[in-house]
N, CA, C and O atoms as a GROMACS GRO file, in nm:
protein
  428
    1GLY      N    1  10.274   9.382  16.686
    1GLY     CA    2  10.145   9.458  16.670
    1GLY      C    3  10.151   9.587  16.618
    1GLY      O    4  10.261   9.639  16.598
    2GLU      N    5  10.036   9.654  16.591
    2GLU     CA    6  10.017   9.782  16.539
    2GLU      C    7  10.053   9.888  16.612
    2GLU      O    8  10.025   9.897  16.732
    3MET      N    9  10.131   9.998  16.531
    3MET     CA   10  10.175  10.103  16.616
    3MET      C   11  10.043  10.204  16.670
    3MET      O   12   9.977  10.268  16.589
    4GLN      N   13  10.024  10.206  16.770
    4GLN     CA   14   9.906  10.280  16.811
    4GLN      C   15   9.924  10.450  16.765
    4GLN      O   16   9.907  10.488  16.649
    5GLY      N   17   9.956  10.529  16.864
    5GLY     CA   18   9.993  10.665  16.842
    5GLY      C   19  10.119  10.683  16.758
    5GLY      O   20  10.214  10.619  16.802
    6VAL      N   21  10.140  10.743  16.666
    6VAL     CA   22  10.277  10.749  16.603
    6VAL      C   23  10.330  10.889  16.577
    6VAL      O   24  10.248  10.980  16.564
    7LEU      N   25  10.449  10.911  16.570
    7LEU     CA   26  10.516  11.035  16.563
    7LEU      C   27  10.571  11.031  16.434
    7LEU      O   28  10.621  10.925  16.396
    8ASN      N   29  10.569  11.133  16.360
    8ASN     CA   30  10.624  11.118  16.233
    8ASN      C   31  10.747  11.219  16.248
    8ASN      O   32  10.733  11.329  16.301
    9ILE      N   33  10.861  11.177  16.200
    9ILE     CA   34  10.968  11.210  16.217
    9ILE      C   35  11.060  11.260  16.084
    9ILE      O   36  11.114  11.171  16.018
   10ASP      N   37  11.078  11.394  16.044
   10ASP     CA   38  11.160  11.401  15.935
   10ASP      C   39  11.294  11.410  15.950
   10ASP      O   40  11.349  11.513  15.986
   11ILE      N   41  11.353  11.302  15.923
   11ILE     CA   42  11.504  11.311  15.948
   11ILE      C   43  11.575  11.397  15.875
   11ILE      O   44  11.696  11.381  15.890
   12LYS      N   45  11.543  11.489  15.794
   12LYS     CA   46  11.648  11.579  15.715
   12LYS      C   47  11.627  11.712  15.781
   12LYS      O   48  11.699  11.808  15.753
   13GLU      N   49  11.526  11.720  15.868
   13GLU     CA   50  11.527  11.858  15.956
   13GLU      C   51  11.623  11.861  16.065
   13GLU      O   52  11.632  11.762  16.137
   14THR      N   53  11.701  11.968  16.087
   14THR     CA   54  11.800  11.968  16.184
   14THR      C   55  11.714  11.998  16.324
   14THR      O   56  11.768  11.966  16.430
   15GLU      N   57  11.595  12.051  16.327
   15GLU     CA   58  11.526  12.070  16.446
   15GLU      C   59  11.487  11.928  16.523
   15GLU      O   60  11.454  11.921  16.641
   16SER      N   61  11.497  11.822  16.437
   16SER     CA   62  11.453  11.692  16.466
   16SER      C   63  11.552  11.641  16.567
   16SER      O   64  11.522  11.547  16.640
   17ILE      N   65  11.686  11.710  16.574
   17ILE     CA   66  11.802  11.600  16.640
   17ILE      C   67  11.761  11.588  16.785
   17ILE      O   68  11.792  11.487  16.848
   18ASN      N   69  11.683  11.701  16.852
   18ASN     CA   70  11.653  11.661  16.996
   18ASN      C   71  11.555  11.546  16.990
   18ASN      O   72  11.567  11.449  17.064
   19GLN      N   73  11.448  11.559  16.894
   19GLN     CA   74  11.344  11.469  16.895
   19GLN      C   75  11.410  11.325  16.880
   19GLN      O   76  11.366  11.229  16.943
   20LEU      N   77  11.513  11.317  16.800
   20LEU     CA   78  11.579  11.198  16.762
   20LEU      C   79  11.613  11.135  16.889
   20LEU      O   80  11.586  11.020  16.923
   21ARG      N   81  11.689  11.246  16.971
   21ARG     CA   82  11.745  11.172  17.093
   21ARG      C   83  11.656  11.119  17.171
   21ARG      O   84  11.688  11.023  17.241
   22SER      N   85  11.530  11.168  17.174
   22SER     CA   86  11.433  11.146  17.279
   22SER      C   87  11.370  10.979  17.222
   22SER      O   88  11.300  10.909  17.295
   23VAL      N   89  11.404  10.945  17.106
   23VAL     CA   90  11.345  10.825  17.041
   23VAL      C   91  11.447  10.709  17.055
   23VAL      O   92  11.410  10.594  17.032
   24LEU      N   93  11.565  10.734  17.088
   24LEU     CA   94  11.665  10.629  17.089
   24LEU      C   95  11.623  10.520  17.147
   24LEU      O   96  11.567  10.538  17.256
   25GLN      N   97  11.632  10.411  17.109
   25GLN     CA   98  11.598  10.264  17.156
   25GLN      C   99  11.450  10.257  17.159
   25GLN      O  100  11.401  10.163  17.223
   26LYS      N  101  11.371  10.338  17.102
   26LYS     CA  102  11.237  10.325  17.092
   26LYS      C  103  11.193  10.238  16.960
   26LYS      O  104  11.283  10.219  16.879
   27THR      N  105  11.072  10.188  16.932
   27THR     CA  106  11.041  10.105  16.833
   27THR      C  107  11.006  10.205  16.727
   27THR      O  108  10.930  10.299  16.751
   28MET      N  109  11.072  10.182  16.583
   28MET     CA  110  11.060  10.274  16.484
   28MET      C  111  11.030  10.200  16.378
   28MET      O  112  11.101  10.103  16.351
   29SER      N  113  10.912  10.237  16.294
   29SER     CA  114  10.865  10.188  16.174
   29SER      C  115  10.915  10.266  16.054
   29SER      O  116  10.882  10.384  16.037
   30ILE      N  117  11.011  10.189  15.954
   30ILE     CA  118  11.039  10.297  15.850
   30ILE      C  119  10.996  10.231  15.729
   30ILE      O  120  11.020  10.112  15.711
   31LYS      N  121  10.923  10.312  15.631
   31LYS     CA  122  10.870  10.253  15.511
   31LYS      C  123  10.992  10.285  15.397
   31LYS      O  124  11.036  10.400  15.391
   32ILE      N  125  11.032  10.204  15.328
   32ILE     CA  126  11.130  10.222  15.232
   32ILE      C  127  11.076  10.224  15.072
   32ILE      O  128  10.960  10.191  15.048
   33THR      N  129  11.148  10.258  14.988
   33THR     CA  130  11.124  10.287  14.846
   33THR      C  131  11.043  10.155  14.764
   33THR      O  132  10.954  10.163  14.680
   34ASP      N  133  11.109  10.030  14.820
   34ASP     CA  134  11.042   9.909  14.754
   34ASP      C  135  10.923   9.863  14.826
   34ASP      O  136  10.885   9.747  14.814
   35GLY      N  137  10.868   9.941  14.894
   35GLY     CA  138  10.733   9.917  14.967
   35GLY      C  139  10.740   9.822  15.110
   35GLY      O  140  10.639   9.806  15.178
   36ARG      N  141  10.848   9.774  15.139
   36ARG     CA  142  10.888   9.691  15.257
   36ARG      C  143  10.876   9.817  15.378
   36ARG      O  144  10.891   9.938  15.367
   37VAL      N  145  10.843   9.735  15.490
   37VAL     CA  146  10.837   9.824  15.615
   37VAL      C  147  10.944   9.754  15.721
   37VAL      O  148  10.940   9.635  15.749
   38MET      N  149  11.035   9.843  15.772
   38MET     CA  150  11.125   9.781  15.850
   38MET      C  151  11.092   9.828  16.010
   38MET      O  152  11.082   9.948  16.034
   39VAL      N  153  11.077   9.736  16.109
   39VAL     CA  154  11.043   9.779  16.227
   39VAL      C  155  11.130   9.739  16.309
   39VAL      O  156  11.150   9.618  16.310
   40GLY      N  157  11.206   9.825  16.404
   40GLY     CA  158  11.296   9.767  16.492
   40GLY      C  159  11.337   9.909  16.595
   40GLY      O  160  11.282  10.018  16.591
   41LYS      N  161  11.436   9.872  16.675
   41LYS     CA  162  11.472   9.972  16.786
   41LYS      C  163  11.568  10.069  16.724
   41LYS      O  164  11.660  10.027  16.653
   42PHE      N  165  11.550  10.214  16.750
   42PHE     CA  166  11.616  10.296  16.671
   42PHE      C  167  11.764  10.300  16.737
   42PHE      O  168  11.776  10.314  16.859
   43CYS      N  169  11.856  10.288  16.665
   43CYS     CA  170  11.984  10.317  16.726
   43CYS      C  171  12.072  10.412  16.698
   43CYS      O  172  12.149  10.463  16.779
   44CYS      N  173  12.061  10.436  16.579
   44CYS     CA  174  12.170  10.545  16.545
   44CYS      C  175  12.099  10.613  16.372
   44CYS      O  176  12.019  10.556  16.298
   45ILE      N  177  12.160  10.738  16.356
   45ILE     CA  178  12.138  10.800  16.224
   45ILE      C  179  12.261  10.885  16.215
   45ILE      O  180  12.306  10.951  16.309
   46ASP      N  181  12.318  10.876  16.077
   46ASP     CA  182  12.404  10.977  16.033
   46ASP      C  183  12.364  11.102  15.960
   46ASP      O  184  12.246  11.130  15.942
   47ASN      N  185  12.469  11.181  15.915
   47ASN     CA  186  12.430  11.295  15.841
   47ASN      C  187  12.379  11.253  15.706
   47ASN      O  188  12.309  11.338  15.651
   48GLY      N  189  12.397  11.139  15.640
   48GLY     CA  190  12.329  11.105  15.516
   48GLY      C  191  12.189  11.082  15.545
   48GLY      O  192  12.112  11.088  15.449
   49GLY      N  193  12.136  11.053  15.669
   49GLY     CA  194  12.021  10.985  15.673
   49GLY      C  195  12.015  10.858  15.694
   49GLY      O  196  11.913  10.810  15.743
   50ASN      N  197  12.111  10.789  15.665
   50ASN     CA  198  12.102  10.641  15.690
   50ASN      C  199  12.088  10.594  15.836
   50ASN      O  200  12.161  10.652  15.917
   51ILE      N  201  12.009  10.502  15.880
   51ILE     CA  202  11.944  10.464  15.974
   51ILE      C  203  12.000  10.331  16.018
   51ILE      O  204  12.025  10.246  15.933
   52ILE      N  205  12.028  10.302  16.177
   52ILE     CA  206  12.069  10.189  16.204
   52ILE      C  207  11.933  10.126  16.297
   52ILE      O  208  11.881  10.194  16.385
   53LEU      N  209  11.895  10.012  16.268
   53LEU     CA  210  11.770   9.958  16.360
   53LEU      C  211  11.825   9.829  16.408
   53LEU      O  212  11.883   9.754  16.331
   54GLY      N  213  11.807   9.802  16.533
   54GLY     CA  214  11.824   9.688  16.588
   54GLY      C  215  11.689   9.597  16.627
   54GLY      O  216  11.576   9.634  16.660
   55GLU      N  217  11.740   9.475  16.609
   55GLU     CA  218  11.606   9.363  16.649
   55GLU      C  219  11.497   9.407  16.553
   55GLU      O  220  11.383   9.435  16.592
   56THR      N  221  11.534   9.413  16.430
   56THR     CA  222  11.440   9.462  16.298
   56THR      C  223  11.378   9.347  16.230
   56THR      O  224  11.436   9.245  16.193
   57ILE      N  225  11.246   9.378  16.217
   57ILE     CA  226  11.149   9.275  16.163
   57ILE      C  227  11.131   9.338  16.042
   57ILE      O  228  11.126   9.461  16.048
   58GLU      N  229  11.117   9.273  15.905
   58GLU     CA  230  11.083   9.323  15.784
   58GLU      C  231  10.949   9.270  15.764
   58GLU      O  232  10.916   9.153  15.784
   59LYS      N  233  10.866   9.378  15.717
   59LYS     CA  234  10.720   9.333  15.701
   59LYS      C  235  10.700   9.358  15.567
   59LYS      O  236  10.740   9.467  15.526
   60ARG      N  237  10.644   9.279  15.488
   60ARG     CA  238  10.625   9.266  15.331
   60ARG      C  239  10.467   9.249  15.300
   60ARG      O  240  10.403   9.152  15.341
   61THR      N  241  10.416   9.348  15.229
   61THR     CA  242  10.280   9.317  15.192
   61THR      C  243  10.290   9.267  15.054
   61THR      O  244  10.381   9.310  14.983
   62PHE      N  245  10.200   9.175  15.006
   62PHE     CA  246  10.196   9.154  14.868
   62PHE      C  247  10.062   9.091  14.842
   62PHE      O  248   9.986   9.059  14.933
   63SER      N  249  10.034   9.074  14.699
   63SER     CA  250   9.897   9.028  14.663
   63SER      C  251   9.916   8.878  14.615
   63SER      O  252   9.989   8.850  14.520
   64LEU      N  253   9.846   8.788  14.686
   64LEU     CA  254   9.848   8.651  14.647
   64LEU      C  255   9.702   8.626  14.566
   64LEU      O  256   9.590   8.657  14.607
   65LYS      N  257   9.731   8.571  14.457
   65LYS     CA  258   9.629   8.542  14.343
   65LYS      C  259   9.600   8.373  14.371
   65LYS      O  260   9.687   8.286  14.365
   66THR      N  261   9.478   8.354  14.399
   66THR     CA  262   9.418   8.216  14.418
   66THR      C  263   9.302   8.167  14.336
   66THR      O  264   9.225   8.248  14.285
   67LYS      N  265   9.288   8.044  14.322
   67LYS     CA  266   9.166   8.000  14.225
   67LYS      C  267   9.040   8.084  14.286
   67LYS      O  268   8.967   8.143  14.207
   68ASP      N  269   9.015   8.089  14.418
   68ASP     CA  270   8.886   8.158  14.465
   68ASP      C  271   8.908   8.303  14.461
   68ASP      O  272   8.806   8.370  14.444
   69HIS      N  273   9.015   8.362  14.473
   69HIS     CA  274   9.028   8.516  14.449
   69HIS      C  275   9.143   8.540  14.351
   69HIS      O  276   9.260   8.541  14.388
   70PRO      N  277   9.099   8.561  14.203
   70PRO     CA  278   9.193   8.569  14.112
   70PRO      C  279   9.245   8.708  14.096
   70PRO      O  280   9.339   8.738  14.023
   71GLU      N  281   9.168   8.803  14.180
   71GLU     CA  282   9.212   8.945  14.175
   71GLU      C  283   9.328   8.956  14.259
   71GLU      O  284   9.413   9.045  14.246
   72GLY      N  285   9.333   8.847  14.363
   72GLY     CA  286   9.445   8.863  14.452
   72GLY      C  287   9.403   8.892  14.577
   72GLY      O  288   9.316   8.978  14.586
   73VAL      N  289   9.454   8.829  14.698
   73VAL     CA  290   9.416   8.844  14.839
   73VAL      C  291   9.565   8.921  14.909
   73VAL      O  292   9.674   8.866  14.891
   74LEU      N  293   9.556   9.032  14.977
   74LEU     CA  294   9.656   9.105  15.051
   74LEU      C  295   9.695   8.992  15.150
   74LEU      O  296   9.610   8.936  15.220
   75ARG      N  297   9.845   8.958  15.152
   75ARG     CA  298   9.894   8.879  15.262
   75ARG      C  299  10.004   8.982  15.321
   75ARG      O  300  10.028   9.090  15.267
   76GLN      N  301  10.064   8.939  15.431
   76GLN     CA  302  10.183   9.034  15.495
   76GLN      C  303  10.292   8.903  15.525
   76GLN      O  304  10.258   8.803  15.588
   77ASP      N  305  10.396   8.919  15.481
   77ASP     CA  306  10.510   8.831  15.528
   77ASP      C  307  10.605   8.883  15.640
   77ASP      O  308  10.612   9.006  15.642
   78GLU      N  309  10.664   8.832  15.714
   78GLU     CA  310  10.742   8.897  15.804
   78GLU      C  311  10.850   8.807  15.844
   78GLU      O  312  10.828   8.686  15.856
   79ARG      N  313  10.975   8.864  15.868
   79ARG     CA  314  11.105   8.782  15.893
   79ARG      C  315  11.200   8.873  15.970
   79ARG      O  316  11.211   8.994  15.953
   80GLY      N  317  11.264   8.800  16.054
   80GLY     CA  318  11.353   8.888  16.154
   80GLY      C  319  11.499   8.918  16.092
   80GLY      O  320  11.569   8.828  16.046
   81LEU      N  321  11.530   9.023  16.093
   81LEU     CA  322  11.661   9.041  16.008
   81LEU      C  323  11.782   9.095  16.121
   81LEU      O  324  11.899   9.110  16.085
   82GLY      N  325  11.741   9.118  16.243
   82GLY     CA  326  11.851   9.156  16.337
   82GLY      C  327  11.892   9.308  16.327
   82GLY      O  328  11.810   9.397  16.349
   83LEU      N  329  12.016   9.332  16.294
   83LEU     CA  330  12.069   9.460  16.304
   83LEU      C  331  12.071   9.503  16.160
   83LEU      O  332  12.125   9.425  16.081
   84VAL      N  333  12.020   9.614  16.116
   84VAL     CA  334  12.022   9.669  15.965
   84VAL      C  335  12.063   9.800  15.944
   84VAL      O  336  12.057   9.883  16.035
   85VAL      N  337  12.095   9.822  15.855
   85VAL     CA  338  12.134   9.953  15.813
   85VAL      C  339  12.057  10.005  15.699
   85VAL      O  340  12.076   9.948  15.591
   86ILE      N  341  11.962  10.118  15.704
   86ILE     CA  342  11.887  10.147  15.580
   86ILE      C  343  11.924  10.262  15.548
   86ILE      O  344  11.918  10.358  15.624
   87PRO      N  345  11.979  10.266  15.393
   87PRO     CA  346  12.025  10.395  15.330
   87PRO      C  347  11.931  10.501  15.345
   87PRO      O  348  11.812  10.471  15.339
   88GLY      N  349  11.964  10.626  15.365
   88GLY     CA  350  11.864  10.732  15.386
   88GLY      C  351  11.800  10.761  15.245
   88GLY      O  352  11.696  10.826  15.240
   89LYS      N  353  11.852  10.721  15.144
   89LYS     CA  354  11.794  10.765  15.006
   89LYS      C  355  11.650  10.686  14.970
   89LYS      O  356  11.562  10.722  14.891
   90HIS      N  357  11.655  10.566  15.055
   90HIS     CA  358  11.550  10.469  15.047
   90HIS      C  359  11.428  10.489  15.164
   90HIS      O  360  11.332  10.413  15.176
   91VAL      N  361  11.453  10.595  15.237
   91VAL     CA  362  11.361  10.593  15.348
   91VAL      C  363  11.238  10.694  15.293
   91VAL      O  364  11.265  10.808  15.254
   92ILE      N  365  11.126  10.651  15.294
   92ILE     CA  366  11.017  10.717  15.247
   92ILE      C  367  10.919  10.782  15.382
   92ILE      O  368  10.833  10.868  15.362
   93GLU      N  369  10.941  10.741  15.484
   93GLU     CA  370  10.861  10.745  15.610
   93GLU      C  371  10.921  10.677  15.724
   93GLU      O  372  10.960  10.560  15.718
   94CYS      N  373  10.930  10.767  15.856
   94CYS     CA  374  10.971  10.719  15.981
   94CYS      C  375  10.864  10.746  16.082
   94CYS      O  376  10.833  10.862  16.112
   95LEU      N  377  10.807  10.643  16.134
   95LEU     CA  378  10.714  10.655  16.245
   95LEU      C  379  10.773  10.569  16.366
   95LEU      O  380  10.824  10.457  16.361
   96VAL      N  381  10.749  10.667  16.493
   96VAL     CA  382  10.762  10.608  16.616
   96VAL      C  383  10.658  10.586  16.705
   96VAL      O  384  10.587  10.684  16.728
   97ASP      N  385  10.629  10.470  16.765
   97ASP     CA  386  10.542  10.438  16.855
   97ASP      C  387  10.549  10.523  16.951
   97ASP      O  388  10.635  10.507  17.038
   98ASP      N  389  10.455  10.640  16.956
   98ASP     CA  390  10.469  10.763  17.087
   98ASP      C  391  10.425  10.689  17.205
   98ASP      O  392  10.445  10.749  17.311
   99ASN      N  393  10.374  10.579  17.215
   99ASN     CA  394  10.344  10.520  17.349
   99ASN      C  395  10.482  10.474  17.426
   99ASN      O  396  10.486  10.453  17.547
  100SER      N  397  10.583  10.463  17.347
  100SER     CA  398  10.697  10.421  17.396
  100SER      C  399  10.799  10.547  17.414
  100SER      O  400  10.905  10.532  17.476
  101VAL      N  401  10.766  10.660  17.362
  101VAL     CA  402  10.828  10.795  17.391
  101VAL      C  403  10.800  10.888  17.508
  101VAL      O  404  10.687  10.932  17.532
  102GLN      N  405  10.917  10.916  17.583
  102GLN     CA  406  10.879  10.986  17.725
  102GLN      C  407  10.831  11.115  17.684
  102GLN      O  408  10.897  11.166  17.594
  103SER      N  409  10.722  11.187  17.731
  103SER     CA  410  10.657  11.302  17.692
  103SER      C  411  10.679  11.413  17.830
  103SER      O  412  10.657  11.381  17.946
  104ASN      N  413  10.721  11.527  17.793
  104ASN     CA  414  10.731  11.631  17.903
  104ASN      C  415  10.608  11.692  17.943
  104ASN      O  416  10.599  11.770  18.038
  105GLU      N  417  10.494  11.648  17.857
  105GLU     CA  418  10.352  11.711  17.887
  105GLU      C  419  10.315  11.613  18.012
  105GLU      O  420  10.372  11.506  18.035
  106THR      N  421  10.210  11.669  18.089
  106THR     CA  422  10.145  11.588  18.158
  106THR      C  423  10.002  11.591  18.153
  106THR      O  424   9.940  11.697  18.160
  107SER      N  425   9.945  11.477  18.140
  107SER     CA  426   9.808  11.456  18.092
  107SER      C  427   9.698  11.472  18.213
  107SER      O  428   9.578  11.458  18.189
   0.00000   0.00000   0.00000
C-alpha cells in the first residue's frame, strides 16, 4: 500500500544516526537515480550511505503507449527482490512509514 505519514531522513546528516536506529526494521521507501523506488525493511547503512533493505520490492513507473492512448498511460510494475544493497550515490530520497515508527510523544 501507499505510505501514509512519511519521515524524510537525510542519510548524510550525522544527527540522523539516532533517528536511523529508531527506524531499524521499519518499512523504508528509497527513490534512486534511475527512477525506481525500492520498498523494504531497513537493515543497515554504512558510512558511504549504502543501504541494505530486506524483503525488498522494486517499483517502476513507466509510460505505456497504446492505440487508444498514443500519448501514453502511466503503469506501475512491481517485482520482489529480497535482500538488496543500494549504493549511497544512487539514493535520491529515503522515506519511512512513520506509522511503523515508535514515537516518544504522546498524542
